[in-house]
CSV table of C-alpha atoms in Angstrom, one decimal:
chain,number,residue,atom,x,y,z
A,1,UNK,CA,2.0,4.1,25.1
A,2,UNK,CA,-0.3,1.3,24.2
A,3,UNK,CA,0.1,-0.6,21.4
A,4,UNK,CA,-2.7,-0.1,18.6
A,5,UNK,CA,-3.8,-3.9,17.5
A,6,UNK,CA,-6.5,-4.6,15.1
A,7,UNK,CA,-7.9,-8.0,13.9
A,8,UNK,CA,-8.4,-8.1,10.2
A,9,UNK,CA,-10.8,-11.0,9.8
A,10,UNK,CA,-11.9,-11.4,5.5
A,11,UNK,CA,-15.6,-12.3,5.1
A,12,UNK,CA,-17.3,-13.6,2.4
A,13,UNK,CA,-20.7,-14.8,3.1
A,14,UNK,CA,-20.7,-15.3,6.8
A,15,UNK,CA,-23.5,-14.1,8.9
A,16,UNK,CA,-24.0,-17.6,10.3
A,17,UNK,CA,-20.9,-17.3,12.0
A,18,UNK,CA,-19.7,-13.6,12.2
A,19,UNK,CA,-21.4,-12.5,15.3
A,20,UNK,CA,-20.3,-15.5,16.9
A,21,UNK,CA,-16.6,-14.6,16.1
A,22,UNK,CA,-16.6,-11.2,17.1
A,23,UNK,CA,-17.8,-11.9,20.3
A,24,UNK,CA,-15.6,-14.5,20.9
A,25,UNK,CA,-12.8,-12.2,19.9
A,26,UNK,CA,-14.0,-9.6,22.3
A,27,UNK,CA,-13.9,-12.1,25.1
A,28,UNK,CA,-10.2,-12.5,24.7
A,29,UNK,CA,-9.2,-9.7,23.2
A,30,UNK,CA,-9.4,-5.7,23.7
A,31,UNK,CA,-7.7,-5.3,20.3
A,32,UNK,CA,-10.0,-3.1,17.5
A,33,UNK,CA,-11.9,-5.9,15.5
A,34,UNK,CA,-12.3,-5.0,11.2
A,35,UNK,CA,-14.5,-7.1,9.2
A,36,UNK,CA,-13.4,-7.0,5.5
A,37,UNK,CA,-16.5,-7.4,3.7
A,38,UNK,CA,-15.8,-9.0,0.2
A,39,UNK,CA,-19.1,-8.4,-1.6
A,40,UNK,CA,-21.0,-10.8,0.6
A,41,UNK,CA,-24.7,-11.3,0.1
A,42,UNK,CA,-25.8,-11.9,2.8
A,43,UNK,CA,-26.4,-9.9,6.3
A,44,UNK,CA,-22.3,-10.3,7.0
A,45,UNK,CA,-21.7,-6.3,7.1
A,46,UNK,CA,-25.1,-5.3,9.1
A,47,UNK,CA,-24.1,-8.6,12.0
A,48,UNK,CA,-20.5,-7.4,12.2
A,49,UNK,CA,-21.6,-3.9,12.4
A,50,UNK,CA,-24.0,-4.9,15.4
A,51,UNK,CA,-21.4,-6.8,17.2
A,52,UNK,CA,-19.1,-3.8,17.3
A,53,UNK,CA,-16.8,-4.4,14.6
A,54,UNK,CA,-15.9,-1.8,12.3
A,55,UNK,CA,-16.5,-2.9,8.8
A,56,UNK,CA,-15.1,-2.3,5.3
A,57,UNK,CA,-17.9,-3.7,2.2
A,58,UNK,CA,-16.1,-3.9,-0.8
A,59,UNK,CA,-18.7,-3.2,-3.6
A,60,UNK,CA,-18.0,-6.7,-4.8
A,61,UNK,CA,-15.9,-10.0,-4.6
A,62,UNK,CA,-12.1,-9.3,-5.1
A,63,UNK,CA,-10.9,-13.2,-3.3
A,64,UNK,CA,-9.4,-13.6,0.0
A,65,UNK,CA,-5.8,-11.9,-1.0
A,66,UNK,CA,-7.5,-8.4,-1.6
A,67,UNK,CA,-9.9,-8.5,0.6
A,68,UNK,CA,-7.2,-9.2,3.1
A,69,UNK,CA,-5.0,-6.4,1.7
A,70,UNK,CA,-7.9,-4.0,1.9
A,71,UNK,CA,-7.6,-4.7,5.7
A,72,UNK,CA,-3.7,-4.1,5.7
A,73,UNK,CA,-4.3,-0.7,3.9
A,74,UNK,CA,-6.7,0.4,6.0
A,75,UNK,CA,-4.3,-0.6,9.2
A,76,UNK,CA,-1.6,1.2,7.9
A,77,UNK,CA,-3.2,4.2,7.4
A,78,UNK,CA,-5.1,4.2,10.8
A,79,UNK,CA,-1.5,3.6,12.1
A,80,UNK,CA,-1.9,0.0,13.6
A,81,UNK,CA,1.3,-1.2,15.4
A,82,UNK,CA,0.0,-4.8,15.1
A,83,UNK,CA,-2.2,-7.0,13.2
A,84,UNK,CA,-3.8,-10.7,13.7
A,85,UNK,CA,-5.7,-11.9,10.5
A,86,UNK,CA,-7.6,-14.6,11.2
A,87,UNK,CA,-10.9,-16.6,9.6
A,88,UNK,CA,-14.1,-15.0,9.9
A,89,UNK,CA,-15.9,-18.5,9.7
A,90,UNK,CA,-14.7,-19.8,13.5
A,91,UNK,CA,-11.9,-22.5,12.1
A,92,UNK,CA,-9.6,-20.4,14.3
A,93,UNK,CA,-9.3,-20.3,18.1
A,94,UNK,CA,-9.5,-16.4,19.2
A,95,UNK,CA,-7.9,-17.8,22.5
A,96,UNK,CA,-4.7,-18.3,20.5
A,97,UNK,CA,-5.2,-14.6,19.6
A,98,UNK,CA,-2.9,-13.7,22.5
A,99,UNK,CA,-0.9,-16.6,22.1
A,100,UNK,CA,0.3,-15.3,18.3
A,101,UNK,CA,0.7,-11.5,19.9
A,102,UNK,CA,2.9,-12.5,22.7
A,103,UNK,CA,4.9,-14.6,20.7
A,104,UNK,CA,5.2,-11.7,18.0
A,105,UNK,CA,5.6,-9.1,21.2
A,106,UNK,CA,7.7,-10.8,23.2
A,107,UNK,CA,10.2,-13.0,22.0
A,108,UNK,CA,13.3,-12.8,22.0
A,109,UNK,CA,13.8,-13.7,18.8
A,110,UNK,CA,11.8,-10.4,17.8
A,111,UNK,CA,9.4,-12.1,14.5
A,112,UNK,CA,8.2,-9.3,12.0
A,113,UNK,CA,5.6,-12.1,11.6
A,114,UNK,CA,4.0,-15.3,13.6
A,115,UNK,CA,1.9,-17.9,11.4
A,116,UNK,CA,-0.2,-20.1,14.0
A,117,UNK,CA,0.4,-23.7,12.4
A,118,UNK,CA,-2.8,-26.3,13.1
A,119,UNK,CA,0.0,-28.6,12.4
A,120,UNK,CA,3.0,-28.0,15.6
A,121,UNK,CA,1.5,-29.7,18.3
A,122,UNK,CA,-1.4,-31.5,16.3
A,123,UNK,CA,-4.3,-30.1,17.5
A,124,UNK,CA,-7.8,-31.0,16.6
A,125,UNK,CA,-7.7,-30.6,13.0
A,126,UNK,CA,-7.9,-33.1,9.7
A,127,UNK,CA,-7.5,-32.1,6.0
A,128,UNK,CA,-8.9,-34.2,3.5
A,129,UNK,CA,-6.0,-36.5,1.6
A,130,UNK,CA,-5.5,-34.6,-1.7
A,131,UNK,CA,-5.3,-31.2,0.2
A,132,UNK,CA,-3.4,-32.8,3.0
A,133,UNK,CA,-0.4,-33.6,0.0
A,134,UNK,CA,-0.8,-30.4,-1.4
A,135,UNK,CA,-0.1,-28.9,2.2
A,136,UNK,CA,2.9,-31.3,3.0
A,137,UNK,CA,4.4,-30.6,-1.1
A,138,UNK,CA,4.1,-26.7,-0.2
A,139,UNK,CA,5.6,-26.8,3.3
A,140,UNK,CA,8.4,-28.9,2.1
A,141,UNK,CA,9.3,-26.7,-1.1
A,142,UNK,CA,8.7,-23.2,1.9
A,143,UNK,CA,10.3,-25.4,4.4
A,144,UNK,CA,13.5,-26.0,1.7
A,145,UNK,CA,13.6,-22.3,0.4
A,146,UNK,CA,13.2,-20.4,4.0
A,147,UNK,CA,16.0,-22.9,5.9
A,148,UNK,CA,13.8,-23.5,8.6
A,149,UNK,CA,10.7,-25.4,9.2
A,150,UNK,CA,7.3,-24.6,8.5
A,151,UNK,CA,4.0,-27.1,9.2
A,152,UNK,CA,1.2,-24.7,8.3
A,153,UNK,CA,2.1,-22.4,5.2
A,154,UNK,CA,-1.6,-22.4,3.9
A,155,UNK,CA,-2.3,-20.8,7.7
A,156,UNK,CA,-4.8,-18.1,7.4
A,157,UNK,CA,-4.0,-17.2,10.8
A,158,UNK,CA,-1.1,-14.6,11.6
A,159,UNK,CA,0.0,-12.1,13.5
A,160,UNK,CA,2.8,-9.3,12.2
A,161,UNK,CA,4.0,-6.3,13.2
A,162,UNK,CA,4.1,-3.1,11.3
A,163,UNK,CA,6.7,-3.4,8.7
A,164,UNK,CA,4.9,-6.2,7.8
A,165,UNK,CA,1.3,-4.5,7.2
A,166,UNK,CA,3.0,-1.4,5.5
A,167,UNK,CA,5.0,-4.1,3.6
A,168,UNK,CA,1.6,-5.8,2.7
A,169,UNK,CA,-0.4,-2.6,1.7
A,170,UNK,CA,1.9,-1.7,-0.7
A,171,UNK,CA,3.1,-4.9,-2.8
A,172,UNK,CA,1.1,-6.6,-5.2
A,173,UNK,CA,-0.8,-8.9,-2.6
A,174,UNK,CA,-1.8,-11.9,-4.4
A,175,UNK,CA,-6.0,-11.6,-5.0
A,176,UNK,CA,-6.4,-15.1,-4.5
A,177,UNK,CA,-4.3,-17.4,-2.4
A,178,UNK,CA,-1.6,-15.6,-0.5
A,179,UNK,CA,0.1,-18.7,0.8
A,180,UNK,CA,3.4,-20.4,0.7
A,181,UNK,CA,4.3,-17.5,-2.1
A,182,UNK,CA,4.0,-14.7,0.4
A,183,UNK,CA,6.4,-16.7,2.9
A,184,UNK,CA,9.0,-16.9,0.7
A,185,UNK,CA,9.1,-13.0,-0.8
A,186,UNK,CA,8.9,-12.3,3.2
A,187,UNK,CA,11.9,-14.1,3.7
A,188,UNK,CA,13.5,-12.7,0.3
A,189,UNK,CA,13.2,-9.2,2.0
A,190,UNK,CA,14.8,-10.9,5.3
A,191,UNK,CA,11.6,-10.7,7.4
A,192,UNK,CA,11.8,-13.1,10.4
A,193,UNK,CA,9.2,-15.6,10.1
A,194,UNK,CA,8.2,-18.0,13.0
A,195,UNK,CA,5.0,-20.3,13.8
A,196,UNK,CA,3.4,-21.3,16.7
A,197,UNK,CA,0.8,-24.1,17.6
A,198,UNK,CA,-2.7,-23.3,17.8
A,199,UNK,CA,-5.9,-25.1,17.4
A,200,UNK,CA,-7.9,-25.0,14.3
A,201,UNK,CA,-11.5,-26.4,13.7
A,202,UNK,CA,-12.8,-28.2,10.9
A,203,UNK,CA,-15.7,-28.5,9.2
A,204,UNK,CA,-16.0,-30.8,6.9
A,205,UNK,CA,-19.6,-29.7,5.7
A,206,UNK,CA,-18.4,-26.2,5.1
A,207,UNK,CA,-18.2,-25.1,1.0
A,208,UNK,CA,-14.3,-24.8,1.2
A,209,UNK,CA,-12.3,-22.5,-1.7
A,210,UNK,CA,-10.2,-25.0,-2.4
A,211,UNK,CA,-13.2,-27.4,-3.4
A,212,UNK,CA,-13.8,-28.9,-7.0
A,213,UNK,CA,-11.3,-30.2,-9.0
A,214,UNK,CA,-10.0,-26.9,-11.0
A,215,UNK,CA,-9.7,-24.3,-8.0
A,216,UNK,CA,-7.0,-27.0,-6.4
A,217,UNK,CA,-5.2,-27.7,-10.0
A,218,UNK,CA,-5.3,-23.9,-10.4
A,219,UNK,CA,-4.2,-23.0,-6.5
A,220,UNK,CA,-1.4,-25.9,-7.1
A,221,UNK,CA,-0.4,-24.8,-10.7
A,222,UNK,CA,-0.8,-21.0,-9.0
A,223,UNK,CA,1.5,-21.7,-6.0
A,224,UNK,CA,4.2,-23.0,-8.4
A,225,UNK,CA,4.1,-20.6,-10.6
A,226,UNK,CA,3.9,-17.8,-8.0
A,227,UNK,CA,6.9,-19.5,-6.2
A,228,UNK,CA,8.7,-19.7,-9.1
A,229,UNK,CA,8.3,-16.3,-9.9
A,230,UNK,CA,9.1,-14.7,-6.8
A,231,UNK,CA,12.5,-16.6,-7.0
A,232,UNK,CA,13.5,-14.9,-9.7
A,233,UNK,CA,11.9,-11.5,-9.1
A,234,UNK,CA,14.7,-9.1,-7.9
A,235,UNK,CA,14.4,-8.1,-4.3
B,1,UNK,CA,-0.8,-18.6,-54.5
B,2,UNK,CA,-3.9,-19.5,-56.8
B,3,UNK,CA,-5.9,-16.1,-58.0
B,4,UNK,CA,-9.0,-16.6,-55.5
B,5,UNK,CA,-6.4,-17.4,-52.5
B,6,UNK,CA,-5.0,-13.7,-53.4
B,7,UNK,CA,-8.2,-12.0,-54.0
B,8,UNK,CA,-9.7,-13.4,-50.5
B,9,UNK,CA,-6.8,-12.3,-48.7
B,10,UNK,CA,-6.4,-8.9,-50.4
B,11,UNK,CA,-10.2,-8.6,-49.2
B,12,UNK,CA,-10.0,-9.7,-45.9
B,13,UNK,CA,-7.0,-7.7,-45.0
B,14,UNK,CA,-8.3,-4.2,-46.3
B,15,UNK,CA,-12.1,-4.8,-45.1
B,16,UNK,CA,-9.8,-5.5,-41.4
B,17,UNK,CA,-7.8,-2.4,-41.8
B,18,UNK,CA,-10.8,0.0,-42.9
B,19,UNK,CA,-13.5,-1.6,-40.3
B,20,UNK,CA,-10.2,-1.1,-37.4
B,21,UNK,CA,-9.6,2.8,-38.9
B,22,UNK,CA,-13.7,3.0,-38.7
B,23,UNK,CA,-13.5,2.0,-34.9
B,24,UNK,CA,-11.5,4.0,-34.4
B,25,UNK,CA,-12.4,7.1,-35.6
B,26,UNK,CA,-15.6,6.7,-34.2
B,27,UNK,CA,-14.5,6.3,-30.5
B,28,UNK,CA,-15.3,2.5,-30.6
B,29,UNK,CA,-12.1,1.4,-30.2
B,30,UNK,CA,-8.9,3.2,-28.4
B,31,UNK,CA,-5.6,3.5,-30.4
B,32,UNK,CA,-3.5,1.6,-28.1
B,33,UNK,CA,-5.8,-1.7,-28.9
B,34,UNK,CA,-5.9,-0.8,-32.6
B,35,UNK,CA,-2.1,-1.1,-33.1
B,36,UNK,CA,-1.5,-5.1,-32.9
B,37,UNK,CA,-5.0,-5.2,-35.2
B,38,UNK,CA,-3.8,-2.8,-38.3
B,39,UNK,CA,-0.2,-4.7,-38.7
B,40,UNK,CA,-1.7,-8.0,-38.8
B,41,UNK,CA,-4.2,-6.4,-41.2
B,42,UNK,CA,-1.1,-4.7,-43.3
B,43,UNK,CA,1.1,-7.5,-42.8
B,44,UNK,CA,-1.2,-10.4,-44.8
B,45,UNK,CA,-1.4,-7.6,-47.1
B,46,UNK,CA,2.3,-7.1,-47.9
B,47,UNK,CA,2.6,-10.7,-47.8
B,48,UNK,CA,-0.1,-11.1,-50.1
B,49,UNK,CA,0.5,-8.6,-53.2
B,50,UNK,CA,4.1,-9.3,-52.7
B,51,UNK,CA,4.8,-12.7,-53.2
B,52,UNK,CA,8.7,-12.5,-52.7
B,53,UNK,CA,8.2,-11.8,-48.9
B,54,UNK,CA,5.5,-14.4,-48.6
B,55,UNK,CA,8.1,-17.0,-50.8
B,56,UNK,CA,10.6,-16.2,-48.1
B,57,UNK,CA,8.1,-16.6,-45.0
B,58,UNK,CA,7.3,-19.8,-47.1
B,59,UNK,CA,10.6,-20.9,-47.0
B,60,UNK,CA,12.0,-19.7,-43.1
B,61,UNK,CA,8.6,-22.0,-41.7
B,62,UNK,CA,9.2,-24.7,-43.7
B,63,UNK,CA,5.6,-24.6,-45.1
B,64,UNK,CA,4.9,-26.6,-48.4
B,65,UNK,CA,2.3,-23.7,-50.2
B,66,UNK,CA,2.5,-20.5,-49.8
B,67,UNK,CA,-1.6,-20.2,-48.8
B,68,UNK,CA,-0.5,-22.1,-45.2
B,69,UNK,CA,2.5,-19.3,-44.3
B,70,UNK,CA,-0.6,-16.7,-44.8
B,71,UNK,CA,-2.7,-18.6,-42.2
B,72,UNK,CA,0.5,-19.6,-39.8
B,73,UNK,CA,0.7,-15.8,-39.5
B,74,UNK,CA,-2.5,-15.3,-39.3
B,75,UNK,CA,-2.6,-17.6,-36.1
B,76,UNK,CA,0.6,-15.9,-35.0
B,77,UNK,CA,-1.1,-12.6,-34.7
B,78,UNK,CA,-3.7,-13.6,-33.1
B,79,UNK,CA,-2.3,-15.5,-30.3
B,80,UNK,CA,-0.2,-11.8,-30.1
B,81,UNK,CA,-3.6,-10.4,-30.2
B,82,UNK,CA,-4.7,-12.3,-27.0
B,83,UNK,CA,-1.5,-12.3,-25.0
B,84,UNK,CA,-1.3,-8.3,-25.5
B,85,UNK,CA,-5.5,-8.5,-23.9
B,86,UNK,CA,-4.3,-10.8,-21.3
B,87,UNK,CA,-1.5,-8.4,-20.2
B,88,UNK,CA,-4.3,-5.5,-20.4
B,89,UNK,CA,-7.0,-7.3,-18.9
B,90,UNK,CA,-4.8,-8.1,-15.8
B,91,UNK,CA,-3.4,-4.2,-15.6
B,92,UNK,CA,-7.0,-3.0,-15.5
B,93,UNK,CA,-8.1,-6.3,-13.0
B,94,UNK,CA,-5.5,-4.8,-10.9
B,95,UNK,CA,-6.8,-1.1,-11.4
B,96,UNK,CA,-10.5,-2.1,-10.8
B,97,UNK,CA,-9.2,-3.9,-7.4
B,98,UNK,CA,-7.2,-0.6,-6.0
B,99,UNK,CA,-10.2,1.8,-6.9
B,100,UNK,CA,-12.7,-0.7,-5.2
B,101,UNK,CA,-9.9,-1.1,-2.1
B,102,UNK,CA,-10.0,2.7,-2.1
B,103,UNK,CA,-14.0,3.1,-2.3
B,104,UNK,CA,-14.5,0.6,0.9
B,105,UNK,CA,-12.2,2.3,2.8
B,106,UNK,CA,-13.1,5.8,1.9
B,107,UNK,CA,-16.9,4.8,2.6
B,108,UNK,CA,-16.1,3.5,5.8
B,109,UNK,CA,-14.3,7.2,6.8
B,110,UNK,CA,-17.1,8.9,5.7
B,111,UNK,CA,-19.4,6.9,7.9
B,112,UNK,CA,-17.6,7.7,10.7
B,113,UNK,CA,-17.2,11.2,9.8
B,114,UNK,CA,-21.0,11.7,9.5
B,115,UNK,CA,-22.0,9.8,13.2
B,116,UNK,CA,-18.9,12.0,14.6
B,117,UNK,CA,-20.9,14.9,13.3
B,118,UNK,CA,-24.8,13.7,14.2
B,119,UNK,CA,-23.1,13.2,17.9
């Protein structure tokens, strides 16, 4: 029987790009698209809608961790074998969308979960300096903890299999930034983690969520925190 | 304590303990939140008419009057005040997130239930 995939992609805000996505998506893909509308307002829910996705509005702006959850939830219920997350504002390559599924499918390794890293094989992508330390701090401390190398753990861009998304719908997902955090309570419950190179765009005129100067002293004084946390959390 | 230190505080804790009971009783405020509230109110007020207990908070804080052990507990309660808010403000964050998880997915089914059933 064929395997159920959907592509969970969180929106807030998007309409410039969403339509564009989706039907890039299509173009690779034959997987079920879901738009995870977190309280955008703007036209996001109406484009996605048109372009064939199904879509979930939350009544209003959760952050990128619930919204994403939302997605998981819904997956797990529909009884989705697989999921890709990705970006809903084009940073991510929906070309590599196969590339994260076969590795997740087929190898022989069998991953619970594949993290496509903008990072492995250097393609097309530059961070600004301050978030470019933050990155390599985060990957060394997840690098360090998980005994095994990761280059990308701020990757929005994943694909896991279903323990993962039933694993995901029912934890406490963190509402904000579920980054190098959720790596390491994945590898505390001894899920097999791997990454994979795939190209990443960026646009440096876009309003990131990590711009300012408190969102990235909160996101690093979060991460530690969260890290820190999860450490000592019992399994 | 001087006289008007003991009157003020006498005050102050028995107009926090009857405007608290008042809220109360009329539906303003919920008993769980009440709790922390009424002992910090009784507390200044055992502390207060007897001196004793406040000469041995006093003298366990190291204070050099008696008047700054009233207001050291004063500011204890209330940081206890906000970290028990804290706590409930992030239980009921965490409440509103689920119920509006559950509302965008349930909207979305019933969606698709009603074009199933215009087809």
């Amino acid at each position: 029987m064929a395997k159920k995939i959907l592509i969970i992609i969180p929106c807030y805000n998007e309409e410039e790009n969403i339509l564009k996505v989706i039907s890039e998506i299509q173009k690779n893909s034959a997987a079920d698209i879901l738009v995870v509308n977190d309280g955008s307002d703007d036209k996001t829910s109406e484009l996605a809608m048109a372009g064939g996705a199904k879509v979930l509005r939350l009544p209003f702006n959760l952050g990128y961790g619930a919204c994403l959850q939302t997605g998981f939830i819904y997956a797990q219920r529909e009884g989705y074998d697989f999921v890709v997350q990705m970006d809903g504002d084009g940073q991510h390559n929906p070309k590599d969308i196969n590339t994260l599924l076969s590795m997740l499918m087929d190898d022989i390794d069998h991953p619970d979960i594949v993290i496509g890293s903008r990072f492995l094989q250097g393609k097309g992508y530059q961070t600004p300096c301050a978030r470019w330390l933050g990155m390599i701090i985060f990957n060394t401390i997840t690098s360090f903890i998980l005994h095994q190398k990761i280059t990308d753990s701020t990757s929005g861009f994943q694909a896991m299999n279903r323990k993962i998304i039933e694993f995901y719908a029912s934890i406490h997902y963190p509402s904000d930034y579920p980054d190098a955090d959720i790596l390491i309570l994945l590898h505390r419950m001894r899920f097999k983690i791997r990454e994979i190179g795939v190209t990443m765009y960026s646009f440096p005129d876009k309003k990131s969520m990590h711009q300012g100067i408190i969102k990235p002293m909160y996101y690093v004084f979060k991460m530690f925190l969260s890290i820190l946390t999860t450490l000592l959390r019992k399994k | 304590m001087v006289p008007q230190n003991i009157i003020l505080s006498i005050i102050i804790s028995i107009f926090l303990i009857l405007i608290v009971f008042e809220l109360v009783r009329r539906q303003k405020l919920n008993e769980e939140y009440s709790w922390l509230w009424m002992l910090s109110g009784w507390i200044i007020l055992l502390l207060t008419i007897y001196p004793p207990f406040l000469k041995f908070v006093t003298w366990i804080i190291g204070a050099v009057v008696p008047a700054s052990a009233l207001i050291f507990c004063g500011v204890m309660f209330l940081l206890l005040i906000c970290l028990h808010f804290s706590v409930k403000i992030s239980t009921i964050t965490n409440r509103m997130k689920k119920i509006a998880q559950e509302y965008a997915i349930m909207e979305a089914k019933i969606e698709e239930i009603s074009k199933q059933m215009e087809k």
